[in-house]
Tab-separated table of N, CA, C and O in Angstrom:
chain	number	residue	atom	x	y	z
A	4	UNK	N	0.842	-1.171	0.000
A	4	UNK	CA	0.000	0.000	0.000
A	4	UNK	C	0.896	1.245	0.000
A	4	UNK	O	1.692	1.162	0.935
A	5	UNK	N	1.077	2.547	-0.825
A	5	UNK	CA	1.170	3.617	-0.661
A	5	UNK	C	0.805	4.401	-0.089
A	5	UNK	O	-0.297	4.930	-0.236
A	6	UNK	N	1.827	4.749	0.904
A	6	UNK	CA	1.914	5.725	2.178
A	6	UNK	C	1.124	7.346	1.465
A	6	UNK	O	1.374	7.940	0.417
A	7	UNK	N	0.210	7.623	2.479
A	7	UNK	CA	-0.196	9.070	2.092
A	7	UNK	C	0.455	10.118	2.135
A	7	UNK	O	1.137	10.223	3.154
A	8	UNK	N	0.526	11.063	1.321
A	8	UNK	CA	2.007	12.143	1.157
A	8	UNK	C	0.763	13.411	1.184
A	8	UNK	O	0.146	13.858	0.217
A	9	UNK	N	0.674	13.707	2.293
A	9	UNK	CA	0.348	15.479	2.244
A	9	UNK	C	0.495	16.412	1.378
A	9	UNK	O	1.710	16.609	1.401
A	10	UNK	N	-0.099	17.344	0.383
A	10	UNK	CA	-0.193	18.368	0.072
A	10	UNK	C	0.780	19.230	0.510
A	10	UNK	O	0.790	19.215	1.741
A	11	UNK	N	1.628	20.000	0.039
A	11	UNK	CA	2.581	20.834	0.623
A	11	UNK	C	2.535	22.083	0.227
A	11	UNK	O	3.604	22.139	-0.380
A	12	UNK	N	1.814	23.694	0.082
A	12	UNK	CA	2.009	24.313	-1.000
A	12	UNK	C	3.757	24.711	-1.094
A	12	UNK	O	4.254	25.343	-2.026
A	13	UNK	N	4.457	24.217	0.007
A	13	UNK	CA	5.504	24.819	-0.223
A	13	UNK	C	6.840	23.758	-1.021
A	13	UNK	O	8.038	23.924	-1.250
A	14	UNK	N	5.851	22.654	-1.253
A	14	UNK	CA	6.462	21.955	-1.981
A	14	UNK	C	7.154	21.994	-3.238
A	14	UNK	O	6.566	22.862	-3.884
A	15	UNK	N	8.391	21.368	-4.161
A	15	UNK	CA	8.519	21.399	-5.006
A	15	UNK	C	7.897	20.868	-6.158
A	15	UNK	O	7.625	19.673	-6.044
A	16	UNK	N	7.653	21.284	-7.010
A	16	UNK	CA	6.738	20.729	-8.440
A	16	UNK	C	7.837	19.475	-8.656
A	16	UNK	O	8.964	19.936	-8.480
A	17	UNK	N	7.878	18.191	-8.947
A	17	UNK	CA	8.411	17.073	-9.786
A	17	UNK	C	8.519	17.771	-10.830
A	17	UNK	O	7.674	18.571	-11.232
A	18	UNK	N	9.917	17.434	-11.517
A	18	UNK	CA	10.228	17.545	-12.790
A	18	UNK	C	9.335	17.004	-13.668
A	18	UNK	O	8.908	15.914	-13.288
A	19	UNK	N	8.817	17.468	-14.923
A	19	UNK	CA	8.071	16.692	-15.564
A	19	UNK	C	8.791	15.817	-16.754
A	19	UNK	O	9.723	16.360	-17.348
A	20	UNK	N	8.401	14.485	-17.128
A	20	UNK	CA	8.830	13.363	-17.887
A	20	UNK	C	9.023	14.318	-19.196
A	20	UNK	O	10.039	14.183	-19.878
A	21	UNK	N	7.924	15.392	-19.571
A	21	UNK	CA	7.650	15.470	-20.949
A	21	UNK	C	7.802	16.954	-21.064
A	21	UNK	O	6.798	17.282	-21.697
A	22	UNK	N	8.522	18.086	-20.797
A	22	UNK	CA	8.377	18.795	-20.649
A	22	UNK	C	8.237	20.114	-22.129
A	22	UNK	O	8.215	21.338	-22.256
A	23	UNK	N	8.173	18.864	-23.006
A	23	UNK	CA	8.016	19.953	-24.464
A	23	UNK	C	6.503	20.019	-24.520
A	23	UNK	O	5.653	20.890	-24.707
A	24	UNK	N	6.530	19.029	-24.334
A	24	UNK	CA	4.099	18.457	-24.611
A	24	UNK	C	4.082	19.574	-23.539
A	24	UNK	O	4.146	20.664	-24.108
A	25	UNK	N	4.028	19.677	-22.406
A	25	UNK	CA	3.931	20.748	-21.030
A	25	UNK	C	4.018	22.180	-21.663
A	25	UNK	O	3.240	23.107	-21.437
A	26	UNK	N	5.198	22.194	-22.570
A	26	UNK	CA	5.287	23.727	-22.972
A	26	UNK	C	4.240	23.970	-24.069
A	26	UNK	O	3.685	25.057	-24.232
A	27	UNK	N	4.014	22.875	-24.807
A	27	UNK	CA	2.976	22.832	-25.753
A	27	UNK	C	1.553	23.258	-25.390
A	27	UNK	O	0.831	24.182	-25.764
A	28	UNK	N	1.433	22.405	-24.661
A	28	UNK	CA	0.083	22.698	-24.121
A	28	UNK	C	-0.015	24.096	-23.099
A	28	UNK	O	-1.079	24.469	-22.605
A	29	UNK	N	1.069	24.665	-22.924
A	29	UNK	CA	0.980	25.843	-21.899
A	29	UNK	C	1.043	26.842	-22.937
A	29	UNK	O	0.514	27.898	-22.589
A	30	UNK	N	1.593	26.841	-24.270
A	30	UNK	CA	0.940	27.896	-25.673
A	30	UNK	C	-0.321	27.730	-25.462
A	30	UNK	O	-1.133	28.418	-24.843
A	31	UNK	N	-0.455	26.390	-26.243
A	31	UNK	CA	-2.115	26.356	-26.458
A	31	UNK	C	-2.651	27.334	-25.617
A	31	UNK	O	-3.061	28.376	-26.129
A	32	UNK	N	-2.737	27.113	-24.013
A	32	UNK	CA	-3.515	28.071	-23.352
A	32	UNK	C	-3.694	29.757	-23.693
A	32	UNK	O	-4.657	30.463	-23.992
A	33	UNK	N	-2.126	30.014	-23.466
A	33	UNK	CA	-2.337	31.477	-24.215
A	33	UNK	C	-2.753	31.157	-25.068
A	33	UNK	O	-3.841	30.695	-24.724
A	34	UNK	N	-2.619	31.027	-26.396
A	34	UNK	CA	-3.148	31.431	-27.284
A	34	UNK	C	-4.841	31.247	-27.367
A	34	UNK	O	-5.486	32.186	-27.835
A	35	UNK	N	-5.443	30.204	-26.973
A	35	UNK	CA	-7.118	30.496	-26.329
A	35	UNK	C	-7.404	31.897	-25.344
A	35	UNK	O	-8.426	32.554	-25.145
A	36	UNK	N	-6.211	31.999	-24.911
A	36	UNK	CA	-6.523	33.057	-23.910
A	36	UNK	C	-6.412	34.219	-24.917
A	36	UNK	O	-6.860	35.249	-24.414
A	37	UNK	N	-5.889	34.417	-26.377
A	37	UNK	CA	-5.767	35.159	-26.859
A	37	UNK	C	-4.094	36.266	-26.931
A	37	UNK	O	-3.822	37.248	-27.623
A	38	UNK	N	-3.340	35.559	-25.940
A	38	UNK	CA	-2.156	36.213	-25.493
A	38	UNK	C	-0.857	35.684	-26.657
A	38	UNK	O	0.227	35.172	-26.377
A	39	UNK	N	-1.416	36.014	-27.992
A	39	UNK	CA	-0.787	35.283	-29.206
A	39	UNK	C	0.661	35.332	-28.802
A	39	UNK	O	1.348	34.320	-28.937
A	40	UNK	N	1.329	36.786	-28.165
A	40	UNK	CA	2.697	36.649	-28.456
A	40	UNK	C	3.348	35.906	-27.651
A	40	UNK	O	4.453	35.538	-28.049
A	41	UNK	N	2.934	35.493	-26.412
A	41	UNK	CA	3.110	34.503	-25.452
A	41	UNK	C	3.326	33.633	-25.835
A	41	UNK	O	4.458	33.151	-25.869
A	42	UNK	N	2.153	33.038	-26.327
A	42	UNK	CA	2.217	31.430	-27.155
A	42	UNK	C	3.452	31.708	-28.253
A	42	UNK	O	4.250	30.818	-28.550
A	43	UNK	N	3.479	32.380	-28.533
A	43	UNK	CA	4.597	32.220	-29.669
A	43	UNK	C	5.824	31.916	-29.535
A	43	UNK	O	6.513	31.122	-30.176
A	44	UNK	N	6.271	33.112	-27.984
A	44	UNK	CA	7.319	33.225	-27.060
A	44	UNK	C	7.546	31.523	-26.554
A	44	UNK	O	8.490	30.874	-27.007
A	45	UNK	N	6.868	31.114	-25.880
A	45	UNK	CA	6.564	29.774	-25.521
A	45	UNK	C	7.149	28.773	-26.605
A	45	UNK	O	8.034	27.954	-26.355
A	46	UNK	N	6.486	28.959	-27.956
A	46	UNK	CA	6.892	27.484	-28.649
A	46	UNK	C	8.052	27.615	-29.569
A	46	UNK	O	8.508	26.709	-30.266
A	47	UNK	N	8.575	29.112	-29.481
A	47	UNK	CA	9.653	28.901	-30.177
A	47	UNK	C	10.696	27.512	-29.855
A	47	UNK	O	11.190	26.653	-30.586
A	48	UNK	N	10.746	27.796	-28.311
A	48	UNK	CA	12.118	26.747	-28.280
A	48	UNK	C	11.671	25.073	-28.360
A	48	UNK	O	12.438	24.124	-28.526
A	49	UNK	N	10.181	25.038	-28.185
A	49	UNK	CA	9.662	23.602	-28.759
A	49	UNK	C	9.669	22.838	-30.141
A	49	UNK	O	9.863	21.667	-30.465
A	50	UNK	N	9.284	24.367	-31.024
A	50	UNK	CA	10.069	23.938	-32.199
A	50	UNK	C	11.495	23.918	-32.712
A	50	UNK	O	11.782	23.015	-33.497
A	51	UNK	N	12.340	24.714	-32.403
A	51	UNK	CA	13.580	24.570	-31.840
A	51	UNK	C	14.195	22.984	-31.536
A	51	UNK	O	15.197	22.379	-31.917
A	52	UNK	N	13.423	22.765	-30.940
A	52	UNK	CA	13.252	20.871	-29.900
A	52	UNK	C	13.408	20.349	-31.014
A	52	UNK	O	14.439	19.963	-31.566
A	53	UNK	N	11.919	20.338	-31.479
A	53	UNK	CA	11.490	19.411	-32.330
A	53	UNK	C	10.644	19.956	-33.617
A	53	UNK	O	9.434	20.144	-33.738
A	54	UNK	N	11.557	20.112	-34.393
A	54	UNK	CA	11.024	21.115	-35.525
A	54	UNK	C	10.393	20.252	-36.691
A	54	UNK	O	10.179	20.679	-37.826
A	55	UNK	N	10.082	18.757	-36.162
A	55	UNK	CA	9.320	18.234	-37.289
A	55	UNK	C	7.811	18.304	-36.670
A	55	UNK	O	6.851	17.934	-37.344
A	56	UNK	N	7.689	18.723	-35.554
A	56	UNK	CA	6.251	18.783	-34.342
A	56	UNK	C	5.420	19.839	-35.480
A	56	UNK	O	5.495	21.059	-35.337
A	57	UNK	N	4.673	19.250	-36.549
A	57	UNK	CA	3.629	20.097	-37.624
A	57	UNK	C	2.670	21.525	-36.553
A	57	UNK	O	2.353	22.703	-36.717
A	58	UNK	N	2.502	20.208	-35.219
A	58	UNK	CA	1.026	21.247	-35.123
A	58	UNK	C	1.955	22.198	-34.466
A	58	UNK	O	1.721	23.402	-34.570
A	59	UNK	N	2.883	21.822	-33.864
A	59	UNK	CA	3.657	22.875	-32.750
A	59	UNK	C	4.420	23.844	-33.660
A	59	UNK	O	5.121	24.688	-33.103
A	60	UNK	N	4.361	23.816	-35.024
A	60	UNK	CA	4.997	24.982	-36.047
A	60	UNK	C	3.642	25.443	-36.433
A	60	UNK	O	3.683	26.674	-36.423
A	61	UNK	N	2.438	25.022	-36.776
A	61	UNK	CA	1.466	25.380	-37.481
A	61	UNK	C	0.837	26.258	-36.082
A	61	UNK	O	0.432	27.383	-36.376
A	62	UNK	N	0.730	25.931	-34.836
A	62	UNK	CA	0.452	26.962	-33.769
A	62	UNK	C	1.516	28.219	-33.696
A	62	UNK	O	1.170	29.382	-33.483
A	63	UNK	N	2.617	27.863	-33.869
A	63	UNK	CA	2.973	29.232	-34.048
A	63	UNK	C	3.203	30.374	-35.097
A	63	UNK	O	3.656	31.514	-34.995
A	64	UNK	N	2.579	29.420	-36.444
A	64	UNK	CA	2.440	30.382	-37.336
A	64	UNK	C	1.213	31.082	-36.900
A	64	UNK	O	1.251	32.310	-36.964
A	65	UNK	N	0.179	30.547	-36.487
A	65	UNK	CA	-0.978	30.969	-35.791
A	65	UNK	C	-0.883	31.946	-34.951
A	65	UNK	O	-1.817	32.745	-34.880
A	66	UNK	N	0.254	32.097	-34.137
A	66	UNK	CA	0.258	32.879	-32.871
A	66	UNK	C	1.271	34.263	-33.818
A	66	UNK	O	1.274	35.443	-33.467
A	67	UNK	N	1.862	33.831	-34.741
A	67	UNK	CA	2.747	34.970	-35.243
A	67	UNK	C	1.655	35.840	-35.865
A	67	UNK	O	1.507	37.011	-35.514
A	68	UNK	N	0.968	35.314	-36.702
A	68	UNK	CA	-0.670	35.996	-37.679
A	68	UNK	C	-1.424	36.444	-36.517
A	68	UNK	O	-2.124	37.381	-36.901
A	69	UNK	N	-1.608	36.231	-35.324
A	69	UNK	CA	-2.594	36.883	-34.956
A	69	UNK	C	-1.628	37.917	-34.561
A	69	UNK	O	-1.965	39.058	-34.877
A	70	UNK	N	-0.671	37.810	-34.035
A	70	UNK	CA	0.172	38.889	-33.198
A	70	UNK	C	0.470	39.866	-33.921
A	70	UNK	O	0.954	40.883	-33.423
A	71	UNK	N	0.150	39.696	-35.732
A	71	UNK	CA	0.625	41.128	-36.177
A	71	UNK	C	1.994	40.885	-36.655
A	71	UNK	O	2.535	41.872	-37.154
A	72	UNK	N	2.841	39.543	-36.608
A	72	UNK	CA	3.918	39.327	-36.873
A	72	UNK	C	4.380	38.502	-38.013
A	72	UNK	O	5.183	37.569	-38.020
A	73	UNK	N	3.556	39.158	-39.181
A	73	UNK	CA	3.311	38.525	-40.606
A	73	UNK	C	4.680	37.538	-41.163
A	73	UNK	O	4.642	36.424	-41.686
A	74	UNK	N	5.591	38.202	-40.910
A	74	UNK	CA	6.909	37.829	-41.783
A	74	UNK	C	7.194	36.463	-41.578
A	74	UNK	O	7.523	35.540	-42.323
A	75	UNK	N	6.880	36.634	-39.807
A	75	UNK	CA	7.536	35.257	-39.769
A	75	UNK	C	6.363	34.110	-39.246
A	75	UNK	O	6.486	33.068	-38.602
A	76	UNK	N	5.269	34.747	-39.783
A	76	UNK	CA	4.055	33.952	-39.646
A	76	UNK	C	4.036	33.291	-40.791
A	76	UNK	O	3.578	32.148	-40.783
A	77	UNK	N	4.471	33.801	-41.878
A	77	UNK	CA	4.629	33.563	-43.309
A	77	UNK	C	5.726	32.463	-43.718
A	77	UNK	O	5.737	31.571	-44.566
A	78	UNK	N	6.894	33.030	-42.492
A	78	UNK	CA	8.089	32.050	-43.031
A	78	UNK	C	7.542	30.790	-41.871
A	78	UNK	O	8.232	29.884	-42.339
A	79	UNK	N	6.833	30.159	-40.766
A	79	UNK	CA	6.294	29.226	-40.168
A	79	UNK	C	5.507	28.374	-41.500
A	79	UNK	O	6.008	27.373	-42.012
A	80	UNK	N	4.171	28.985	-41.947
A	80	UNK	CA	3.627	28.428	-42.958
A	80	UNK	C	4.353	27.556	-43.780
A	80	UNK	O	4.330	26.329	-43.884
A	81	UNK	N	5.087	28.544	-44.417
A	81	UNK	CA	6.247	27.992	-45.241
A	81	UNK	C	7.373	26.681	-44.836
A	81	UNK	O	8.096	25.981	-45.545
A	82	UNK	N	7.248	26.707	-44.060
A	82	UNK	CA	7.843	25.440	-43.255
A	82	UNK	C	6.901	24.276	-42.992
A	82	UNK	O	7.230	23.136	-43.320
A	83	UNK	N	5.739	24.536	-42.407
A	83	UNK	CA	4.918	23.661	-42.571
A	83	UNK	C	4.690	23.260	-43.786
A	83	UNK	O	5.021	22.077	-43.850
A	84	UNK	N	4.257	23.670	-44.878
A	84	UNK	CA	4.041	22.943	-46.400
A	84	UNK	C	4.988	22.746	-46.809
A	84	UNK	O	4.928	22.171	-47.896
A	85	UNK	N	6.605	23.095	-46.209
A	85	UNK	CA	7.478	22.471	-46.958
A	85	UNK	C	7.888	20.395	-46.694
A	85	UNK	O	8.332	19.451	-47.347
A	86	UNK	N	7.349	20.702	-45.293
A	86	UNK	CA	7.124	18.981	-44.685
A	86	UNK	C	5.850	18.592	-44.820
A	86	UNK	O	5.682	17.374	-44.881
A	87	UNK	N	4.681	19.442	-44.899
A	87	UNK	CA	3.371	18.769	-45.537
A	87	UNK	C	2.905	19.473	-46.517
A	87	UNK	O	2.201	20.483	-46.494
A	88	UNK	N	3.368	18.839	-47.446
A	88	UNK	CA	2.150	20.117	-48.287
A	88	UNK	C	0.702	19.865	-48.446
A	88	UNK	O	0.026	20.753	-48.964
A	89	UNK	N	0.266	19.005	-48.147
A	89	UNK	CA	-1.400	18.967	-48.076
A	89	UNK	C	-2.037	19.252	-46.745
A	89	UNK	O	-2.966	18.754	-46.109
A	90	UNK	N	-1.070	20.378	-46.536
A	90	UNK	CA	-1.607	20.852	-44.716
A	90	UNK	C	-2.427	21.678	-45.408
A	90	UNK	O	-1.721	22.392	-46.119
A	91	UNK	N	-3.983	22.016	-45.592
A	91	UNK	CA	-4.679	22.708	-46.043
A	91	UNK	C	-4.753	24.089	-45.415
A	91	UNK	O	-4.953	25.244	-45.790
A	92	UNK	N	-4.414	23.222	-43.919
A	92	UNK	CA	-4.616	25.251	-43.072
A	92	UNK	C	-3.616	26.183	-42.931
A	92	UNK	O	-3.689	27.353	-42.554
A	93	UNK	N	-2.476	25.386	-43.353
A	93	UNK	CA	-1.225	25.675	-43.748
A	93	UNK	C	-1.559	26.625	-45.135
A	93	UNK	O	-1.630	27.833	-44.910
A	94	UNK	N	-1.708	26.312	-46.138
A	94	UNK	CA	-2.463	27.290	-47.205
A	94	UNK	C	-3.136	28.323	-46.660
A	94	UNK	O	-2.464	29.333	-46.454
A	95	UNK	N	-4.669	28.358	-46.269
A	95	UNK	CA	-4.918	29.093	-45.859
A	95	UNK	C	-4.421	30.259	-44.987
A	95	UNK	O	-4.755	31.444	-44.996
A	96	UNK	N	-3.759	29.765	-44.427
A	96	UNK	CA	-3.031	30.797	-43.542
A	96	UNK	C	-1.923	31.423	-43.597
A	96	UNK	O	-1.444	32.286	-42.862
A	97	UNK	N	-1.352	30.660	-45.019
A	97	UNK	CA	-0.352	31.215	-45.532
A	97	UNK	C	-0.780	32.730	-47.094
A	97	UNK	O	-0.173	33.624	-47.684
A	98	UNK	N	-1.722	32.313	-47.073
A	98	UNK	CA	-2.906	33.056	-48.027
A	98	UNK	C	-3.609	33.861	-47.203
A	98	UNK	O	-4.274	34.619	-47.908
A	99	UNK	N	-3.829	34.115	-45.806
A	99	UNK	CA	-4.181	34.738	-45.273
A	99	UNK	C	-2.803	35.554	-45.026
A	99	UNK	O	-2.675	36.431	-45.881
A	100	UNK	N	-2.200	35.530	-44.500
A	100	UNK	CA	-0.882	36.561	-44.052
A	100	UNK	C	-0.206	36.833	-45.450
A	100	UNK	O	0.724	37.614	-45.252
A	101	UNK	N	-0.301	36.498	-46.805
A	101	UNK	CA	-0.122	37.190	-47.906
A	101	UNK	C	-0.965	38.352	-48.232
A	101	UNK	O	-0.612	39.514	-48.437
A	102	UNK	N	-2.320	37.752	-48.246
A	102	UNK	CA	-3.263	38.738	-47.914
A	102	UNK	C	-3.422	40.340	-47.207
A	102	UNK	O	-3.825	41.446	-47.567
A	103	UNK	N	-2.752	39.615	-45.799
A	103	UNK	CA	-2.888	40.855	-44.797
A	103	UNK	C	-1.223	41.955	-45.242
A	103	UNK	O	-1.100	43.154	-44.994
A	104	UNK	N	-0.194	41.070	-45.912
A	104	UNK	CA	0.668	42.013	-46.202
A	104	UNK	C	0.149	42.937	-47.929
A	104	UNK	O	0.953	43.502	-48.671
A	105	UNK	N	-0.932	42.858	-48.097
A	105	UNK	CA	-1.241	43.350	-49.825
A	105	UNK	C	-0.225	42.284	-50.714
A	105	UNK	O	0.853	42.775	-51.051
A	106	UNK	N	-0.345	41.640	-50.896
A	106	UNK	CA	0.327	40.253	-51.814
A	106	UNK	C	-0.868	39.366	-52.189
A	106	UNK	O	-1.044	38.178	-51.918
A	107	UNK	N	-1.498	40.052	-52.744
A	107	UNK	CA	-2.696	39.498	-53.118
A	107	UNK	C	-2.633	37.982	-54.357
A	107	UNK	O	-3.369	37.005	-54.218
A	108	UNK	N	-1.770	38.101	-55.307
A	108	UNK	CA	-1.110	37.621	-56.406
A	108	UNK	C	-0.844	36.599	-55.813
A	108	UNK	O	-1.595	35.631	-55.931
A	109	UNK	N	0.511	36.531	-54.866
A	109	UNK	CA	0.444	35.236	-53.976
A	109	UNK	C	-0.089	34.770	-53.418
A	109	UNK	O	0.231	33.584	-53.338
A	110	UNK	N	-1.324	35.203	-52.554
A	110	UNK	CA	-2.158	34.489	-52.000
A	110	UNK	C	-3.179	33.933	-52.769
A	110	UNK	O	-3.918	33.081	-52.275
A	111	UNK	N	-3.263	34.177	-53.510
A	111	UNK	CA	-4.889	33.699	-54.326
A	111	UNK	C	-4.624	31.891	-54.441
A	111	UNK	O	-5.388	31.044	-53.979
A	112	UNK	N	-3.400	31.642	-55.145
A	112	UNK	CA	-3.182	30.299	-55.045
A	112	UNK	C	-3.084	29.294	-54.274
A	112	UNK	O	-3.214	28.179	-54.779
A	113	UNK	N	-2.790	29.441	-52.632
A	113	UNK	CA	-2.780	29.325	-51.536
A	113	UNK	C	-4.030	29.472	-51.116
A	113	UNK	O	-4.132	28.644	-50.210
A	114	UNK	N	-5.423	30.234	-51.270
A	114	UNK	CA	-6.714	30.147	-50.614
A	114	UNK	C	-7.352	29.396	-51.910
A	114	UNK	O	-8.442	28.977	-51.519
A	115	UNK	N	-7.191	29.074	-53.126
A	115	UNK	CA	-7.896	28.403	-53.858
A	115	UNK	C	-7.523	27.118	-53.579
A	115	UNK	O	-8.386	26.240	-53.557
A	116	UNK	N	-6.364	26.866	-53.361
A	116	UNK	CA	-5.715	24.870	-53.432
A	116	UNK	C	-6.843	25.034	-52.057
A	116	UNK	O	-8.036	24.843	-52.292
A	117	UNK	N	-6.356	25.430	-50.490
A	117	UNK	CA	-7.269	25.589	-49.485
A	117	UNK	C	-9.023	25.169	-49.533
A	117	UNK	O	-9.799	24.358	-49.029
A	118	UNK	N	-9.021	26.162	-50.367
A	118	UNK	CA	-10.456	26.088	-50.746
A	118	UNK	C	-11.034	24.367	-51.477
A	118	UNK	O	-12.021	23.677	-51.221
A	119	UNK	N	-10.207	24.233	-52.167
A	119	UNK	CA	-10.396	23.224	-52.905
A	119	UNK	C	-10.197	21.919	-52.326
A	119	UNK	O	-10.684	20.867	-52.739
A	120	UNK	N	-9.335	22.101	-51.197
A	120	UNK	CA	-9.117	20.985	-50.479
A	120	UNK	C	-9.903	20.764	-49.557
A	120	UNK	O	-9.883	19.594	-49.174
A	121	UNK	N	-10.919	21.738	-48.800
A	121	UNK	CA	-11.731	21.512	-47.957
A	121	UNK	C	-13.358	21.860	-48.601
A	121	UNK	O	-14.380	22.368	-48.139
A	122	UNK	N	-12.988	21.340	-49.776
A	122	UNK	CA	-14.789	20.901	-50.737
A	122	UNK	C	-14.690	22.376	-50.991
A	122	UNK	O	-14.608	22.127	-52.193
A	123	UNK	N	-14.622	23.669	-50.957
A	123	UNK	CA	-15.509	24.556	-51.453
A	123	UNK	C	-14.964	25.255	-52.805
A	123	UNK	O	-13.932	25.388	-53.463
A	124	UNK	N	-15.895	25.500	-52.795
A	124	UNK	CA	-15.995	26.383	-54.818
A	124	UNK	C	-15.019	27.763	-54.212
A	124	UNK	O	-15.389	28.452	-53.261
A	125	UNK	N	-13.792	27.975	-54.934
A	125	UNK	CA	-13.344	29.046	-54.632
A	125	UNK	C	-13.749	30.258	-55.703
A	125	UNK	O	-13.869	31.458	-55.458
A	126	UNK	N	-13.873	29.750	-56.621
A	126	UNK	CA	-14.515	30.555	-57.675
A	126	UNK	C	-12.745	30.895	-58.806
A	126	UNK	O	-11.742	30.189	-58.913
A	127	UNK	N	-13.067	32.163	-59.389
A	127	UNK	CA	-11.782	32.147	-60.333
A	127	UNK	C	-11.224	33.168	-60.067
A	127	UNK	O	-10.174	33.464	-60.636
């Protein structure tokens, strides 16, 4: 049987086994919380880690686009479709931050494949 271990608040936290998933999931939060540059701040060094982690590059292209930090929201994207290219939201969002810089030319191709990949009529 395992002895009961008291609550301590003055205890130390255990190291955690996994501590990139931990940082992962502690973006995620900001960024629900809306605190894009946080999350961004946060997963740099996860992708850093582990720079084949899709969603953990595709969240921080996410967190760079909302933050207003096009360039390198743009160069994230770009990384993601360079290891998936049928990341559809990867398009989109790479067509979105073309978009938001007036690069309209480039984006159109990027929200039509998008479009096309998730059933809808993008039109011409």
């Amino acid at each position: 049987m395992t002895a009961f271990i008291p609550f301590s608040p003055t205890a130390a936290v255990p190291a955690s086994p996994h501590p990139l998933a931990d940082e992962y999931e502690r973006a995620q939060l900001f960024f629900e919380a809306k605190d894009y540059a946080e999350a961004a701040r946060i997963l740099v060094p996860v992708v850093e880690a582990e720079p084949g982690h899709l969603a953990a590059r595709l969240l921080l292209a996410r967190s760079y686009y909302h933050s207003a930090q096009l360039n390198r929201a743009e160069a994230e994207a770009r990384r993601v479709l360079d290891r998936a290219p049928a990341e559809a939201y990867a398009h989109l969002l790479l067509g979105r931050t073309l978009e938001r810089q007036n690069r309209d030319a480039e984006a159109a191709p990027h929200l039509r494949l998008a479009a096309a990949m998730n059933g809808e009529y993008a039109g011409s």
